Amino acid sequence: MSRLDYRMVDKQGRRMRKLRISLLDACNLRCLYCMPERPTFMPQKDWASTKDLIRITRNLVTLGIEEVRLTGGEPLLRRDFMEIAHELSALPVKKLGLTTNALLLAPHLQLLLHSKLQHLNISLDSLDAENFCRITRRDGFNTVMDAIYTAKEFGFSVKVNAVMMKGVNDHELSAFVKWSATHDIPVRFLEVMNIGVMKSQFRERFLSASDMMAMLRADYQFNALNDTPDSTSRNFHVSNGAKIGFITSESNPFCTGCSRLRLTPKGQIRPCLFMEEGIDLKSLASADYPAALAAIIAMKPTGRIPHQPQPMYQIGG
Ligand code: SAM
Ligand code: SF4
C-alpha cells in the first residue's frame, strides 16, 4: 500500500474515495420531511467562496478523493454554481455529480453538457402534481418533470430519488416502477430518515425498504444486481424493465462500506452525516491537509450514530 492510500484508509479498512460538498443550506422548496415551513438559513457571507471550495477540493483530490457530488440545500441556487462546476471539471476526478430538486436545472443543462458534471440525482417524491405540491409545499411539478426529460434526452446520467412515506406517497410506489421502465430512468426509493423535522413524525411516516418490496412483489419480480461495497443503494432489475434501488438508511445503514467525507457550506470537513465535529479547511495551509484528513478519518464512526442534532439541509443530503 502506498503512503497516499494509507492516509485515506481507516481502521476498519474503509477507503475514503467520495466527497459530498454542500454548497449552501437554502432551498426553493420546503419538502415536509426536510425543512420547516420557515427555516432560518445561514448568512450568505458564511458560505465558502468559489475560490476556497476549489482549493479545498483540489487538495482533497490530490490526497485521494476520486468522486465529488454537489448538494445542499439546493445547489443550483448559488449564483457561482456554473463557475464551481467548471472549475471542479478541471480537477482529475473520476466522477462529478449533482443532487438537485431540478427546479432550476433546465437552464443549466446546455452549459453543463460541456463540463465533467454528468451524473444527476434528481429528487422527485411524486408523479402527481397535487401530491408534489403537498410534499414540497411549492408548485413546480411540470418544471421539474421537463428538466428530467430534457436532461435524459441530452444524455446525462439521470437517477430519481424518491423519499417514500406512509400515507403521503406510498400509494405511488407502483407508478414509479412503471415510470422508471417507460422512461428508462432508475428510481431509488429512500427510507425517510429520523432527522430534523422528521423526528416528531417518524413513527407515523416511516416505511422500510422491505415493506416497500413486499408491496411491489404482488406485481413484479426483482433481480438483485451486484452493488459495489460502498454503494448506498441495493439495486434491482424489475420484471417490467425498470431499474430500481432502495436506500435503507434506517433499516440497514450502509456504514460498513462507507467511503464518504462531507464538506459543509462553511468549508468544514466532517467524517459523517451524523457528526457535528469537523475541521475548518478554509484557513488551513495545503501542507496541513494530510494531518487534518488523517484526524477526520480516525473520527469516522463504525456504525450508525443514533442522533444528529443538525437537520439534513444544513449538512448536505
Ligand atoms: N435539494 C437537493 C435535493 O432535494 O435533491 C439536494 C439536497 S437534499 C437535502 C438531498 C437529499 O436528501 C434528497 O434526495 C432528499 O430527498 C433527501 N432528504 C432530505 N431529508 C430527508 C429525510 N428526512 N429522510 C430521507 N431523505 C431525506
Ligand atoms: Fe430542498 Fe432538497 Fe430539502 Fe427538498 S430535500 S427542502 S429540495 S434541500
Tab-separated table of C-alpha atoms and ligand atoms in Angstrom:
chain	number	residue	atom	x	y	z
A	1	MET	CA	0.000	0.000	0.000
A	2	SER	CA	1.369	3.441	-0.880
A	3	ARG	CA	1.594	6.156	1.774
A	4	LEU	CA	-1.190	8.008	-0.020
A	5	ASP	CA	-3.580	5.047	0.255
A	6	TYR	CA	-2.666	4.537	3.891
A	7	ARG	CA	-3.811	8.027	4.802
A	8	MET	CA	-7.210	7.507	3.155
A	9	VAL	CA	-7.987	4.152	4.790
A	10	ASP	CA	-9.452	3.955	8.282
A	11	LYS	CA	-9.025	1.334	10.986
A	12	GLN	CA	-11.904	-0.708	9.518
A	13	GLY	CA	-10.209	-0.756	6.115
A	14	ARG	CA	-12.696	1.681	4.592
A	15	ARG	CA	-11.053	3.701	1.841
A	16	MET	CA	-12.279	7.307	1.542
A	17	ARG	CA	-12.981	7.944	-2.141
A	18	LYS	CA	-16.001	10.206	-2.216
A	19	LEU	CA	-16.621	13.797	-1.191
A	20	ARG	CA	-20.068	15.297	-0.802
A	21	ILE	CA	-19.986	19.088	-0.907
A	22	SER	CA	-22.918	21.016	0.483
A	23	LEU	CA	-22.847	24.395	-1.264
A	24	LEU	CA	-25.469	26.124	0.899
A	25	ASP	CA	-28.355	25.380	3.241
A	26	ALA	CA	-31.030	27.471	1.477
A	27	CYS	CA	-33.644	25.971	-0.815
A	28	ASN	CA	-36.506	26.949	-3.106
A	29	LEU	CA	-38.681	24.023	-1.914
A	30	ARG	CA	-39.833	23.156	1.594
A	31	CYS	CA	-40.094	19.345	1.499
A	32	LEU	CA	-42.023	18.328	4.568
A	33	TYR	CA	-39.524	15.634	5.590
A	34	CYS	CA	-36.582	18.031	5.283
A	35	MET	CA	-37.423	21.595	6.298
A	36	PRO	CA	-39.796	23.527	8.500
A	37	GLU	CA	-42.147	25.947	6.749
A	38	ARG	CA	-39.994	28.914	7.797
A	39	PRO	CA	-36.392	27.819	8.166
A	40	THR	CA	-33.588	30.171	9.161
A	41	PHE	CA	-30.723	29.933	6.706
A	42	MET	CA	-27.123	30.882	7.365
A	43	PRO	CA	-25.989	34.284	6.078
A	44	GLN	CA	-24.574	34.084	2.566
A	45	LYS	CA	-21.318	35.633	3.747
A	46	ASP	CA	-20.661	32.412	5.706
A	47	TRP	CA	-20.618	30.237	2.589
A	48	ALA	CA	-17.184	29.096	1.480
A	49	SER	CA	-16.231	31.175	-1.580
A	50	THR	CA	-15.766	29.652	-5.042
A	51	LYS	CA	-12.020	30.061	-4.608
A	52	ASP	CA	-11.993	28.330	-1.204
A	53	LEU	CA	-14.180	25.491	-2.464
A	54	ILE	CA	-11.934	24.809	-5.419
A	55	ARG	CA	-8.737	24.997	-3.376
A	56	ILE	CA	-10.165	22.683	-0.698
A	57	THR	CA	-11.418	20.177	-3.259
A	58	ARG	CA	-8.157	20.262	-5.220
A	59	ASN	CA	-6.219	19.433	-2.049
A	60	LEU	CA	-8.595	16.583	-1.186
A	61	VAL	CA	-8.410	15.186	-4.715
A	62	THR	CA	-4.616	15.285	-4.522
A	63	LEU	CA	-4.882	13.184	-1.364
A	64	GLY	CA	-7.108	10.544	-2.958
A	65	ILE	CA	-10.714	11.721	-3.343
A	66	GLU	CA	-11.989	10.325	-6.656
A	67	GLU	CA	-15.653	11.290	-6.803
A	68	VAL	CA	-17.323	14.587	-5.933
A	69	ARG	CA	-21.049	15.299	-5.596
A	70	LEU	CA	-22.570	18.755	-5.087
A	71	THR	CA	-25.597	19.023	-2.839
A	72	GLY	CA	-27.204	21.339	-0.274
A	73	GLY	CA	-29.862	22.889	0.341
A	74	GLU	CA	-30.439	23.454	-3.325
A	75	PRO	CA	-27.031	23.779	-5.042
A	76	LEU	CA	-28.409	25.468	-8.168
A	77	LEU	CA	-29.400	28.493	-6.056
A	78	ARG	CA	-25.759	29.533	-5.853
A	79	ARG	CA	-25.033	32.194	-8.454
A	80	ASP	CA	-21.495	30.845	-8.851
A	81	PHE	CA	-22.780	27.308	-9.483
A	82	MET	CA	-21.582	27.094	-13.105
A	83	GLU	CA	-18.188	28.539	-12.173
A	84	ILE	CA	-17.865	25.892	-9.444
A	85	ALA	CA	-18.933	23.125	-11.856
A	86	HIS	CA	-16.404	24.223	-14.471
A	87	GLU	CA	-13.530	24.646	-12.021
A	88	LEU	CA	-14.228	21.226	-10.498
A	89	SER	CA	-14.334	19.743	-14.004
A	90	ALA	CA	-10.697	20.704	-14.414
A	91	LEU	CA	-9.699	18.520	-11.441
A	92	PRO	CA	-8.689	14.882	-12.036
A	93	VAL	CA	-11.887	13.395	-10.567
A	94	LYS	CA	-13.385	10.192	-11.957
A	95	LYS	CA	-16.951	11.301	-11.367
A	96	LEU	CA	-18.660	14.613	-10.729
A	97	GLY	CA	-22.322	14.621	-9.706
A	98	LEU	CA	-25.133	16.870	-8.557
A	99	THR	CA	-28.072	16.203	-6.259
A	100	THR	CA	-30.852	18.663	-7.058
A	101	ASN	CA	-34.578	19.245	-6.916
A	102	ALA	CA	-34.253	20.257	-10.605
A	103	LEU	CA	-36.422	23.390	-10.343
A	104	LEU	CA	-33.564	25.456	-11.768
A	105	LEU	CA	-31.892	22.669	-13.727
A	106	ALA	CA	-33.185	23.153	-17.293
A	107	PRO	CA	-31.406	26.482	-17.965
A	108	HIS	CA	-28.112	24.969	-16.770
A	109	LEU	CA	-28.174	21.806	-18.889
A	110	GLN	CA	-26.666	23.181	-22.104
A	111	LEU	CA	-23.710	24.627	-20.178
A	112	LEU	CA	-23.271	21.508	-18.062
A	113	LEU	CA	-23.006	19.400	-21.212
A	114	HIS	CA	-19.520	20.847	-21.662
A	115	SER	CA	-18.479	20.041	-18.100
A	116	LYS	CA	-17.483	16.859	-16.304
A	117	LEU	CA	-20.674	17.087	-14.240
A	118	GLN	CA	-22.725	14.374	-15.936
A	119	HIS	CA	-24.334	12.491	-13.029
A	120	LEU	CA	-27.634	13.985	-11.917
A	121	ASN	CA	-29.572	12.664	-8.942
A	122	ILE	CA	-32.928	14.374	-9.049
A	123	SER	CA	-35.300	14.396	-6.097
A	124	LEU	CA	-38.883	13.675	-7.092
A	125	ASP	CA	-41.232	12.312	-4.465
A	126	SER	CA	-44.426	12.234	-6.501
A	127	LEU	CA	-45.569	11.714	-10.086
A	128	ASP	CA	-48.722	13.640	-9.360
A	129	ALA	CA	-48.717	17.464	-9.489
A	130	GLU	CA	-51.002	17.866	-6.487
A	131	ASN	CA	-49.080	15.464	-4.287
A	132	PHE	CA	-45.789	17.059	-5.390
A	133	CYS	CA	-47.155	20.374	-4.152
A	134	ARG	CA	-48.325	18.839	-0.865
A	135	ILE	CA	-44.881	17.307	-0.218
A	136	THR	CA	-42.701	20.209	-1.355
A	137	ARG	CA	-45.130	22.941	-0.218
A	138	ARG	CA	-44.401	24.668	-3.531
A	139	ASP	CA	-45.516	24.496	-7.184
A	140	GLY	CA	-43.086	23.419	-9.854
A	141	PHE	CA	-44.018	19.861	-10.812
A	142	ASN	CA	-44.075	20.495	-14.575
A	143	THR	CA	-40.799	22.419	-14.464
A	144	VAL	CA	-39.113	19.524	-12.651
A	145	MET	CA	-40.564	16.862	-14.976
A	146	ASP	CA	-39.499	18.835	-18.074
A	147	ALA	CA	-35.977	19.201	-16.663
A	148	ILE	CA	-35.764	15.444	-16.010
A	149	TYR	CA	-36.817	14.538	-19.567
A	150	THR	CA	-34.529	17.162	-21.125
A	151	ALA	CA	-31.543	16.005	-19.050
A	152	LYS	CA	-32.191	12.423	-20.151
A	153	GLU	CA	-32.517	13.478	-23.801
A	154	PHE	CA	-29.245	15.404	-23.588
A	155	GLY	CA	-27.520	12.197	-22.459
A	156	PHE	CA	-26.832	12.961	-18.801
A	157	SER	CA	-26.829	10.033	-16.395
A	158	VAL	CA	-30.117	10.696	-14.585
A	159	LYS	CA	-31.415	8.961	-11.473
A	160	VAL	CA	-34.502	9.873	-9.498
A	161	ASN	CA	-34.540	9.794	-5.695
A	162	ALA	CA	-37.958	9.392	-4.070
A	163	VAL	CA	-38.370	9.567	-0.288
A	164	MET	CA	-41.280	7.261	0.480
A	165	MET	CA	-43.605	7.928	3.397
A	166	LYS	CA	-46.638	6.089	4.727
A	167	GLY	CA	-49.870	7.878	3.905
A	168	VAL	CA	-48.076	10.503	1.816
A	169	ASN	CA	-46.765	8.846	-1.353
A	170	ASP	CA	-46.575	5.082	-0.684
A	171	HIS	CA	-49.604	4.630	-2.980
A	172	GLU	CA	-47.327	5.824	-5.822
A	173	LEU	CA	-44.716	3.065	-5.475
A	174	SER	CA	-46.013	1.031	-8.406
A	175	ALA	CA	-46.467	4.153	-10.559
A	176	PHE	CA	-42.779	4.966	-10.012
A	177	VAL	CA	-41.788	1.438	-11.103
A	178	LYS	CA	-43.856	1.800	-14.298
A	179	TRP	CA	-42.448	5.280	-14.907
A	180	SER	CA	-38.881	4.022	-14.500
A	181	ALA	CA	-39.463	1.359	-17.173
A	182	THR	CA	-41.239	3.738	-19.561
A	183	HIS	CA	-38.555	6.413	-19.400
A	184	ASP	CA	-35.516	4.208	-18.770
A	185	ILE	CA	-34.664	6.249	-15.666
A	186	PRO	CA	-33.541	4.430	-12.493
A	187	VAL	CA	-35.585	5.296	-9.409
A	188	ARG	CA	-34.168	4.913	-5.926
A	189	PHE	CA	-36.627	4.703	-3.084
A	190	LEU	CA	-35.302	6.299	0.089
A	191	GLU	CA	-36.389	5.326	3.556
A	192	VAL	CA	-37.282	8.543	5.316
A	193	MET	CA	-34.664	9.336	7.949
A	194	ASN	CA	-35.294	10.176	11.571
A	195	ILE	CA	-33.566	13.537	11.375
A	196	GLY	CA	-34.527	17.220	11.686
A	197	VAL	CA	-38.233	17.883	11.197
A	198	MET	CA	-38.933	14.164	10.745
A	199	LYS	CA	-38.219	13.367	14.367
A	200	SER	CA	-41.750	14.220	15.512
A	201	GLN	CA	-43.493	12.238	12.721
A	202	PHE	CA	-41.026	9.435	12.118
A	203	ARG	CA	-43.034	6.586	13.653
A	204	GLU	CA	-46.145	7.549	11.730
A	205	ARG	CA	-44.434	8.052	8.356
A	206	PHE	CA	-41.554	5.542	8.232
A	207	LEU	CA	-41.802	2.827	5.572
A	208	SER	CA	-38.979	0.291	5.412
A	209	ALA	CA	-37.443	-0.932	2.167
A	210	SER	CA	-38.601	-4.466	2.944
A	211	ASP	CA	-42.183	-3.200	3.318
A	212	MET	CA	-41.846	-1.352	0.000
A	213	MET	CA	-40.622	-4.534	-1.677
A	214	ALA	CA	-43.456	-6.534	-0.154
A	215	MET	CA	-45.923	-4.006	-1.577
A	216	LEU	CA	-44.388	-4.350	-5.040
A	217	ARG	CA	-43.949	-8.140	-5.064
A	218	ALA	CA	-47.568	-8.784	-5.986
A	219	ASP	CA	-46.943	-7.193	-9.398
A	220	TYR	CA	-43.221	-7.522	-10.067
A	221	GLN	CA	-40.225	-9.833	-9.784
A	222	PHE	CA	-36.834	-8.465	-8.788
A	223	ASN	CA	-33.360	-9.411	-9.913
A	224	ALA	CA	-30.700	-8.205	-7.476
A	225	LEU	CA	-27.647	-6.522	-9.013
A	226	ASN	CA	-24.071	-6.799	-7.752
A	227	ASP	CA	-23.572	-3.491	-5.967
A	228	THR	CA	-20.160	-2.072	-5.085
A	229	PRO	CA	-19.298	-2.371	-1.346
A	230	ASP	CA	-19.686	1.410	-0.891
A	231	SER	CA	-22.985	1.664	-2.765
A	232	THR	CA	-25.657	3.489	-0.751
A	233	SER	CA	-28.463	1.593	-2.515
A	234	ARG	CA	-29.475	-2.033	-3.012
A	235	ASN	CA	-30.286	-2.177	-6.697
A	236	PHE	CA	-32.572	-4.390	-8.797
A	237	HIS	CA	-33.738	-5.010	-12.336
A	238	VAL	CA	-37.513	-5.374	-12.276
A	239	SER	CA	-39.544	-7.741	-14.460
A	240	ASN	CA	-41.187	-4.802	-16.305
A	241	GLY	CA	-37.772	-3.423	-17.337
A	242	ALA	CA	-37.478	-0.830	-14.555
A	243	LYS	CA	-34.259	-0.228	-12.644
A	244	ILE	CA	-34.891	0.498	-9.008
A	245	GLY	CA	-32.902	0.775	-5.798
A	246	PHE	CA	-33.578	1.087	-2.106
A	247	ILE	CA	-31.643	3.379	0.200
A	248	THR	CA	-32.032	1.724	3.568
A	249	SER	CA	-30.597	4.493	5.757
A	250	GLU	CA	-32.741	3.471	8.729
A	251	SER	CA	-33.396	-0.289	8.440
A	252	ASN	CA	-29.907	-1.248	7.265
A	253	PRO	CA	-27.449	1.677	7.335
A	254	PHE	CA	-24.547	1.352	4.890
A	255	CYS	CA	-21.820	2.399	7.376
A	256	THR	CA	-19.612	-0.691	6.938
A	257	GLY	CA	-18.801	0.193	3.334
A	258	CYS	CA	-18.909	3.966	3.710
A	259	SER	CA	-16.293	5.799	1.644
A	260	ARG	CA	-17.663	9.324	2.041
A	261	LEU	CA	-16.395	12.512	3.588
A	262	ARG	CA	-18.505	15.655	3.756
A	263	LEU	CA	-17.787	19.327	3.286
A	264	THR	CA	-20.253	21.775	4.860
A	265	PRO	CA	-21.255	25.101	3.256
A	266	LYS	CA	-18.824	26.846	5.631
A	267	GLY	CA	-15.909	24.734	4.400
A	268	GLN	CA	-15.696	22.363	7.347
A	269	ILE	CA	-14.808	18.747	6.594
A	270	ARG	CA	-16.787	16.141	8.540
A	271	PRO	CA	-16.344	12.373	8.803
A	272	CYS	CA	-20.056	11.517	8.729
A	273	LEU	CA	-23.529	12.937	8.111
A	274	PHE	CA	-24.313	12.178	11.733
A	275	MET	CA	-21.402	14.047	13.314
A	276	GLU	CA	-21.190	17.736	14.093
A	277	GLU	CA	-17.448	17.606	14.709
A	278	GLY	CA	-15.170	18.584	11.855
A	279	ILE	CA	-12.186	20.669	10.810
A	280	ASP	CA	-12.344	24.036	9.069
A	281	LEU	CA	-10.383	23.689	5.851
A	282	LYS	CA	-10.855	27.270	4.613
A	283	SER	CA	-7.947	28.666	6.555
A	284	LEU	CA	-5.790	25.551	6.530
A	285	ALA	CA	-2.468	25.596	4.679
A	286	SER	CA	-2.171	22.924	1.975
A	287	ALA	CA	0.744	21.336	3.835
A	288	ASP	CA	-1.529	20.677	6.826
A	289	TYR	CA	-4.188	18.784	4.868
A	290	PRO	CA	-2.733	15.270	5.282
A	291	ALA	CA	-2.763	15.575	9.095
A	292	ALA	CA	-6.277	17.084	9.097
A	293	LEU	CA	-7.562	14.339	6.849
A	294	ALA	CA	-5.957	11.634	8.966
A	295	ALA	CA	-7.670	13.138	12.045
A	296	ILE	CA	-11.061	13.234	10.287
A	297	ILE	CA	-10.759	9.668	9.025
A	298	ALA	CA	-9.826	8.494	12.529
A	299	MET	CA	-13.075	10.085	13.788
A	300	LYS	CA	-15.249	8.157	11.349
A	301	PRO	CA	-17.805	6.105	13.283
A	302	THR	CA	-18.015	2.375	12.618
A	303	GLY	CA	-21.806	2.237	12.753
A	304	ARG	CA	-24.839	4.477	12.692
A	305	ILE	CA	-24.845	7.213	15.337
A	306	PRO	CA	-28.375	7.394	16.737
A	307	HIS	CA	-28.756	11.150	16.937
A	308	GLN	CA	-27.860	14.103	14.692
A	309	PRO	CA	-28.859	17.461	16.156
A	310	GLN	CA	-28.463	19.297	12.825
A	311	PRO	CA	-31.080	18.958	10.059
A	312	MET	CA	-30.117	17.335	6.752
A	313	TYR	CA	-30.315	20.516	4.654
A	314	GLN	CA	-27.611	22.157	6.798
A	315	ILE	CA	-25.129	19.325	6.331
A	316	GLY	CA	-25.954	18.209	2.812
A	317	GLY	CA	-28.087	15.199	1.973
B	1	SAM	N1	-32.126	19.992	-2.654
B	1	SAM	C1	-31.491	18.880	-3.264
B	1	SAM	C2	-32.446	17.730	-3.452
B	1	SAM	O1	-33.513	17.742	-2.830
B	1	SAM	O2	-32.098	16.830	-4.200
B	1	SAM	C3	-30.250	18.433	-2.535
B	1	SAM	C4	-30.293	18.418	-1.029
B	1	SAM	S1	-31.420	17.264	-0.293
B	1	SAM	C5	-31.120	17.534	1.432
B	1	SAM	C6	-30.590	15.732	-0.656
B	1	SAM	C7	-31.413	14.502	-0.494
B	1	SAM	O3	-31.734	14.348	0.864
B	1	SAM	C8	-32.718	14.496	-1.274
B	1	SAM	O4	-32.795	13.341	-2.088
B	1	SAM	C9	-33.764	14.460	-0.189
B	1	SAM	O5	-34.893	13.758	-0.595
B	1	SAM	C10	-33.010	13.773	0.933
B	1	SAM	N2	-33.591	14.006	2.256
B	1	SAM	C11	-33.790	15.157	2.927
B	1	SAM	N3	-34.350	14.938	4.140
B	1	SAM	C12	-34.510	13.608	4.241
B	1	SAM	C13	-35.033	12.726	5.248
B	1	SAM	N4	-35.527	13.180	6.412
B	1	SAM	N5	-35.021	11.403	5.006
B	1	SAM	C14	-34.532	10.899	3.845
B	1	SAM	N6	-34.029	11.668	2.862
B	1	SAM	C15	-34.026	13.000	3.045
B	2	SF4	FE1	-34.909	21.497	-0.510
B	2	SF4	FE2	-33.812	19.181	-1.151
B	2	SF4	FE3	-34.639	19.657	1.375
B	2	SF4	FE4	-36.452	19.382	-0.536
B	2	SF4	S1	-34.991	17.816	0.148
B	2	SF4	S2	-36.405	21.031	1.013
B	2	SF4	S3	-35.441	20.230	-2.270
B	2	SF4	S4	-32.979	20.674	0.339
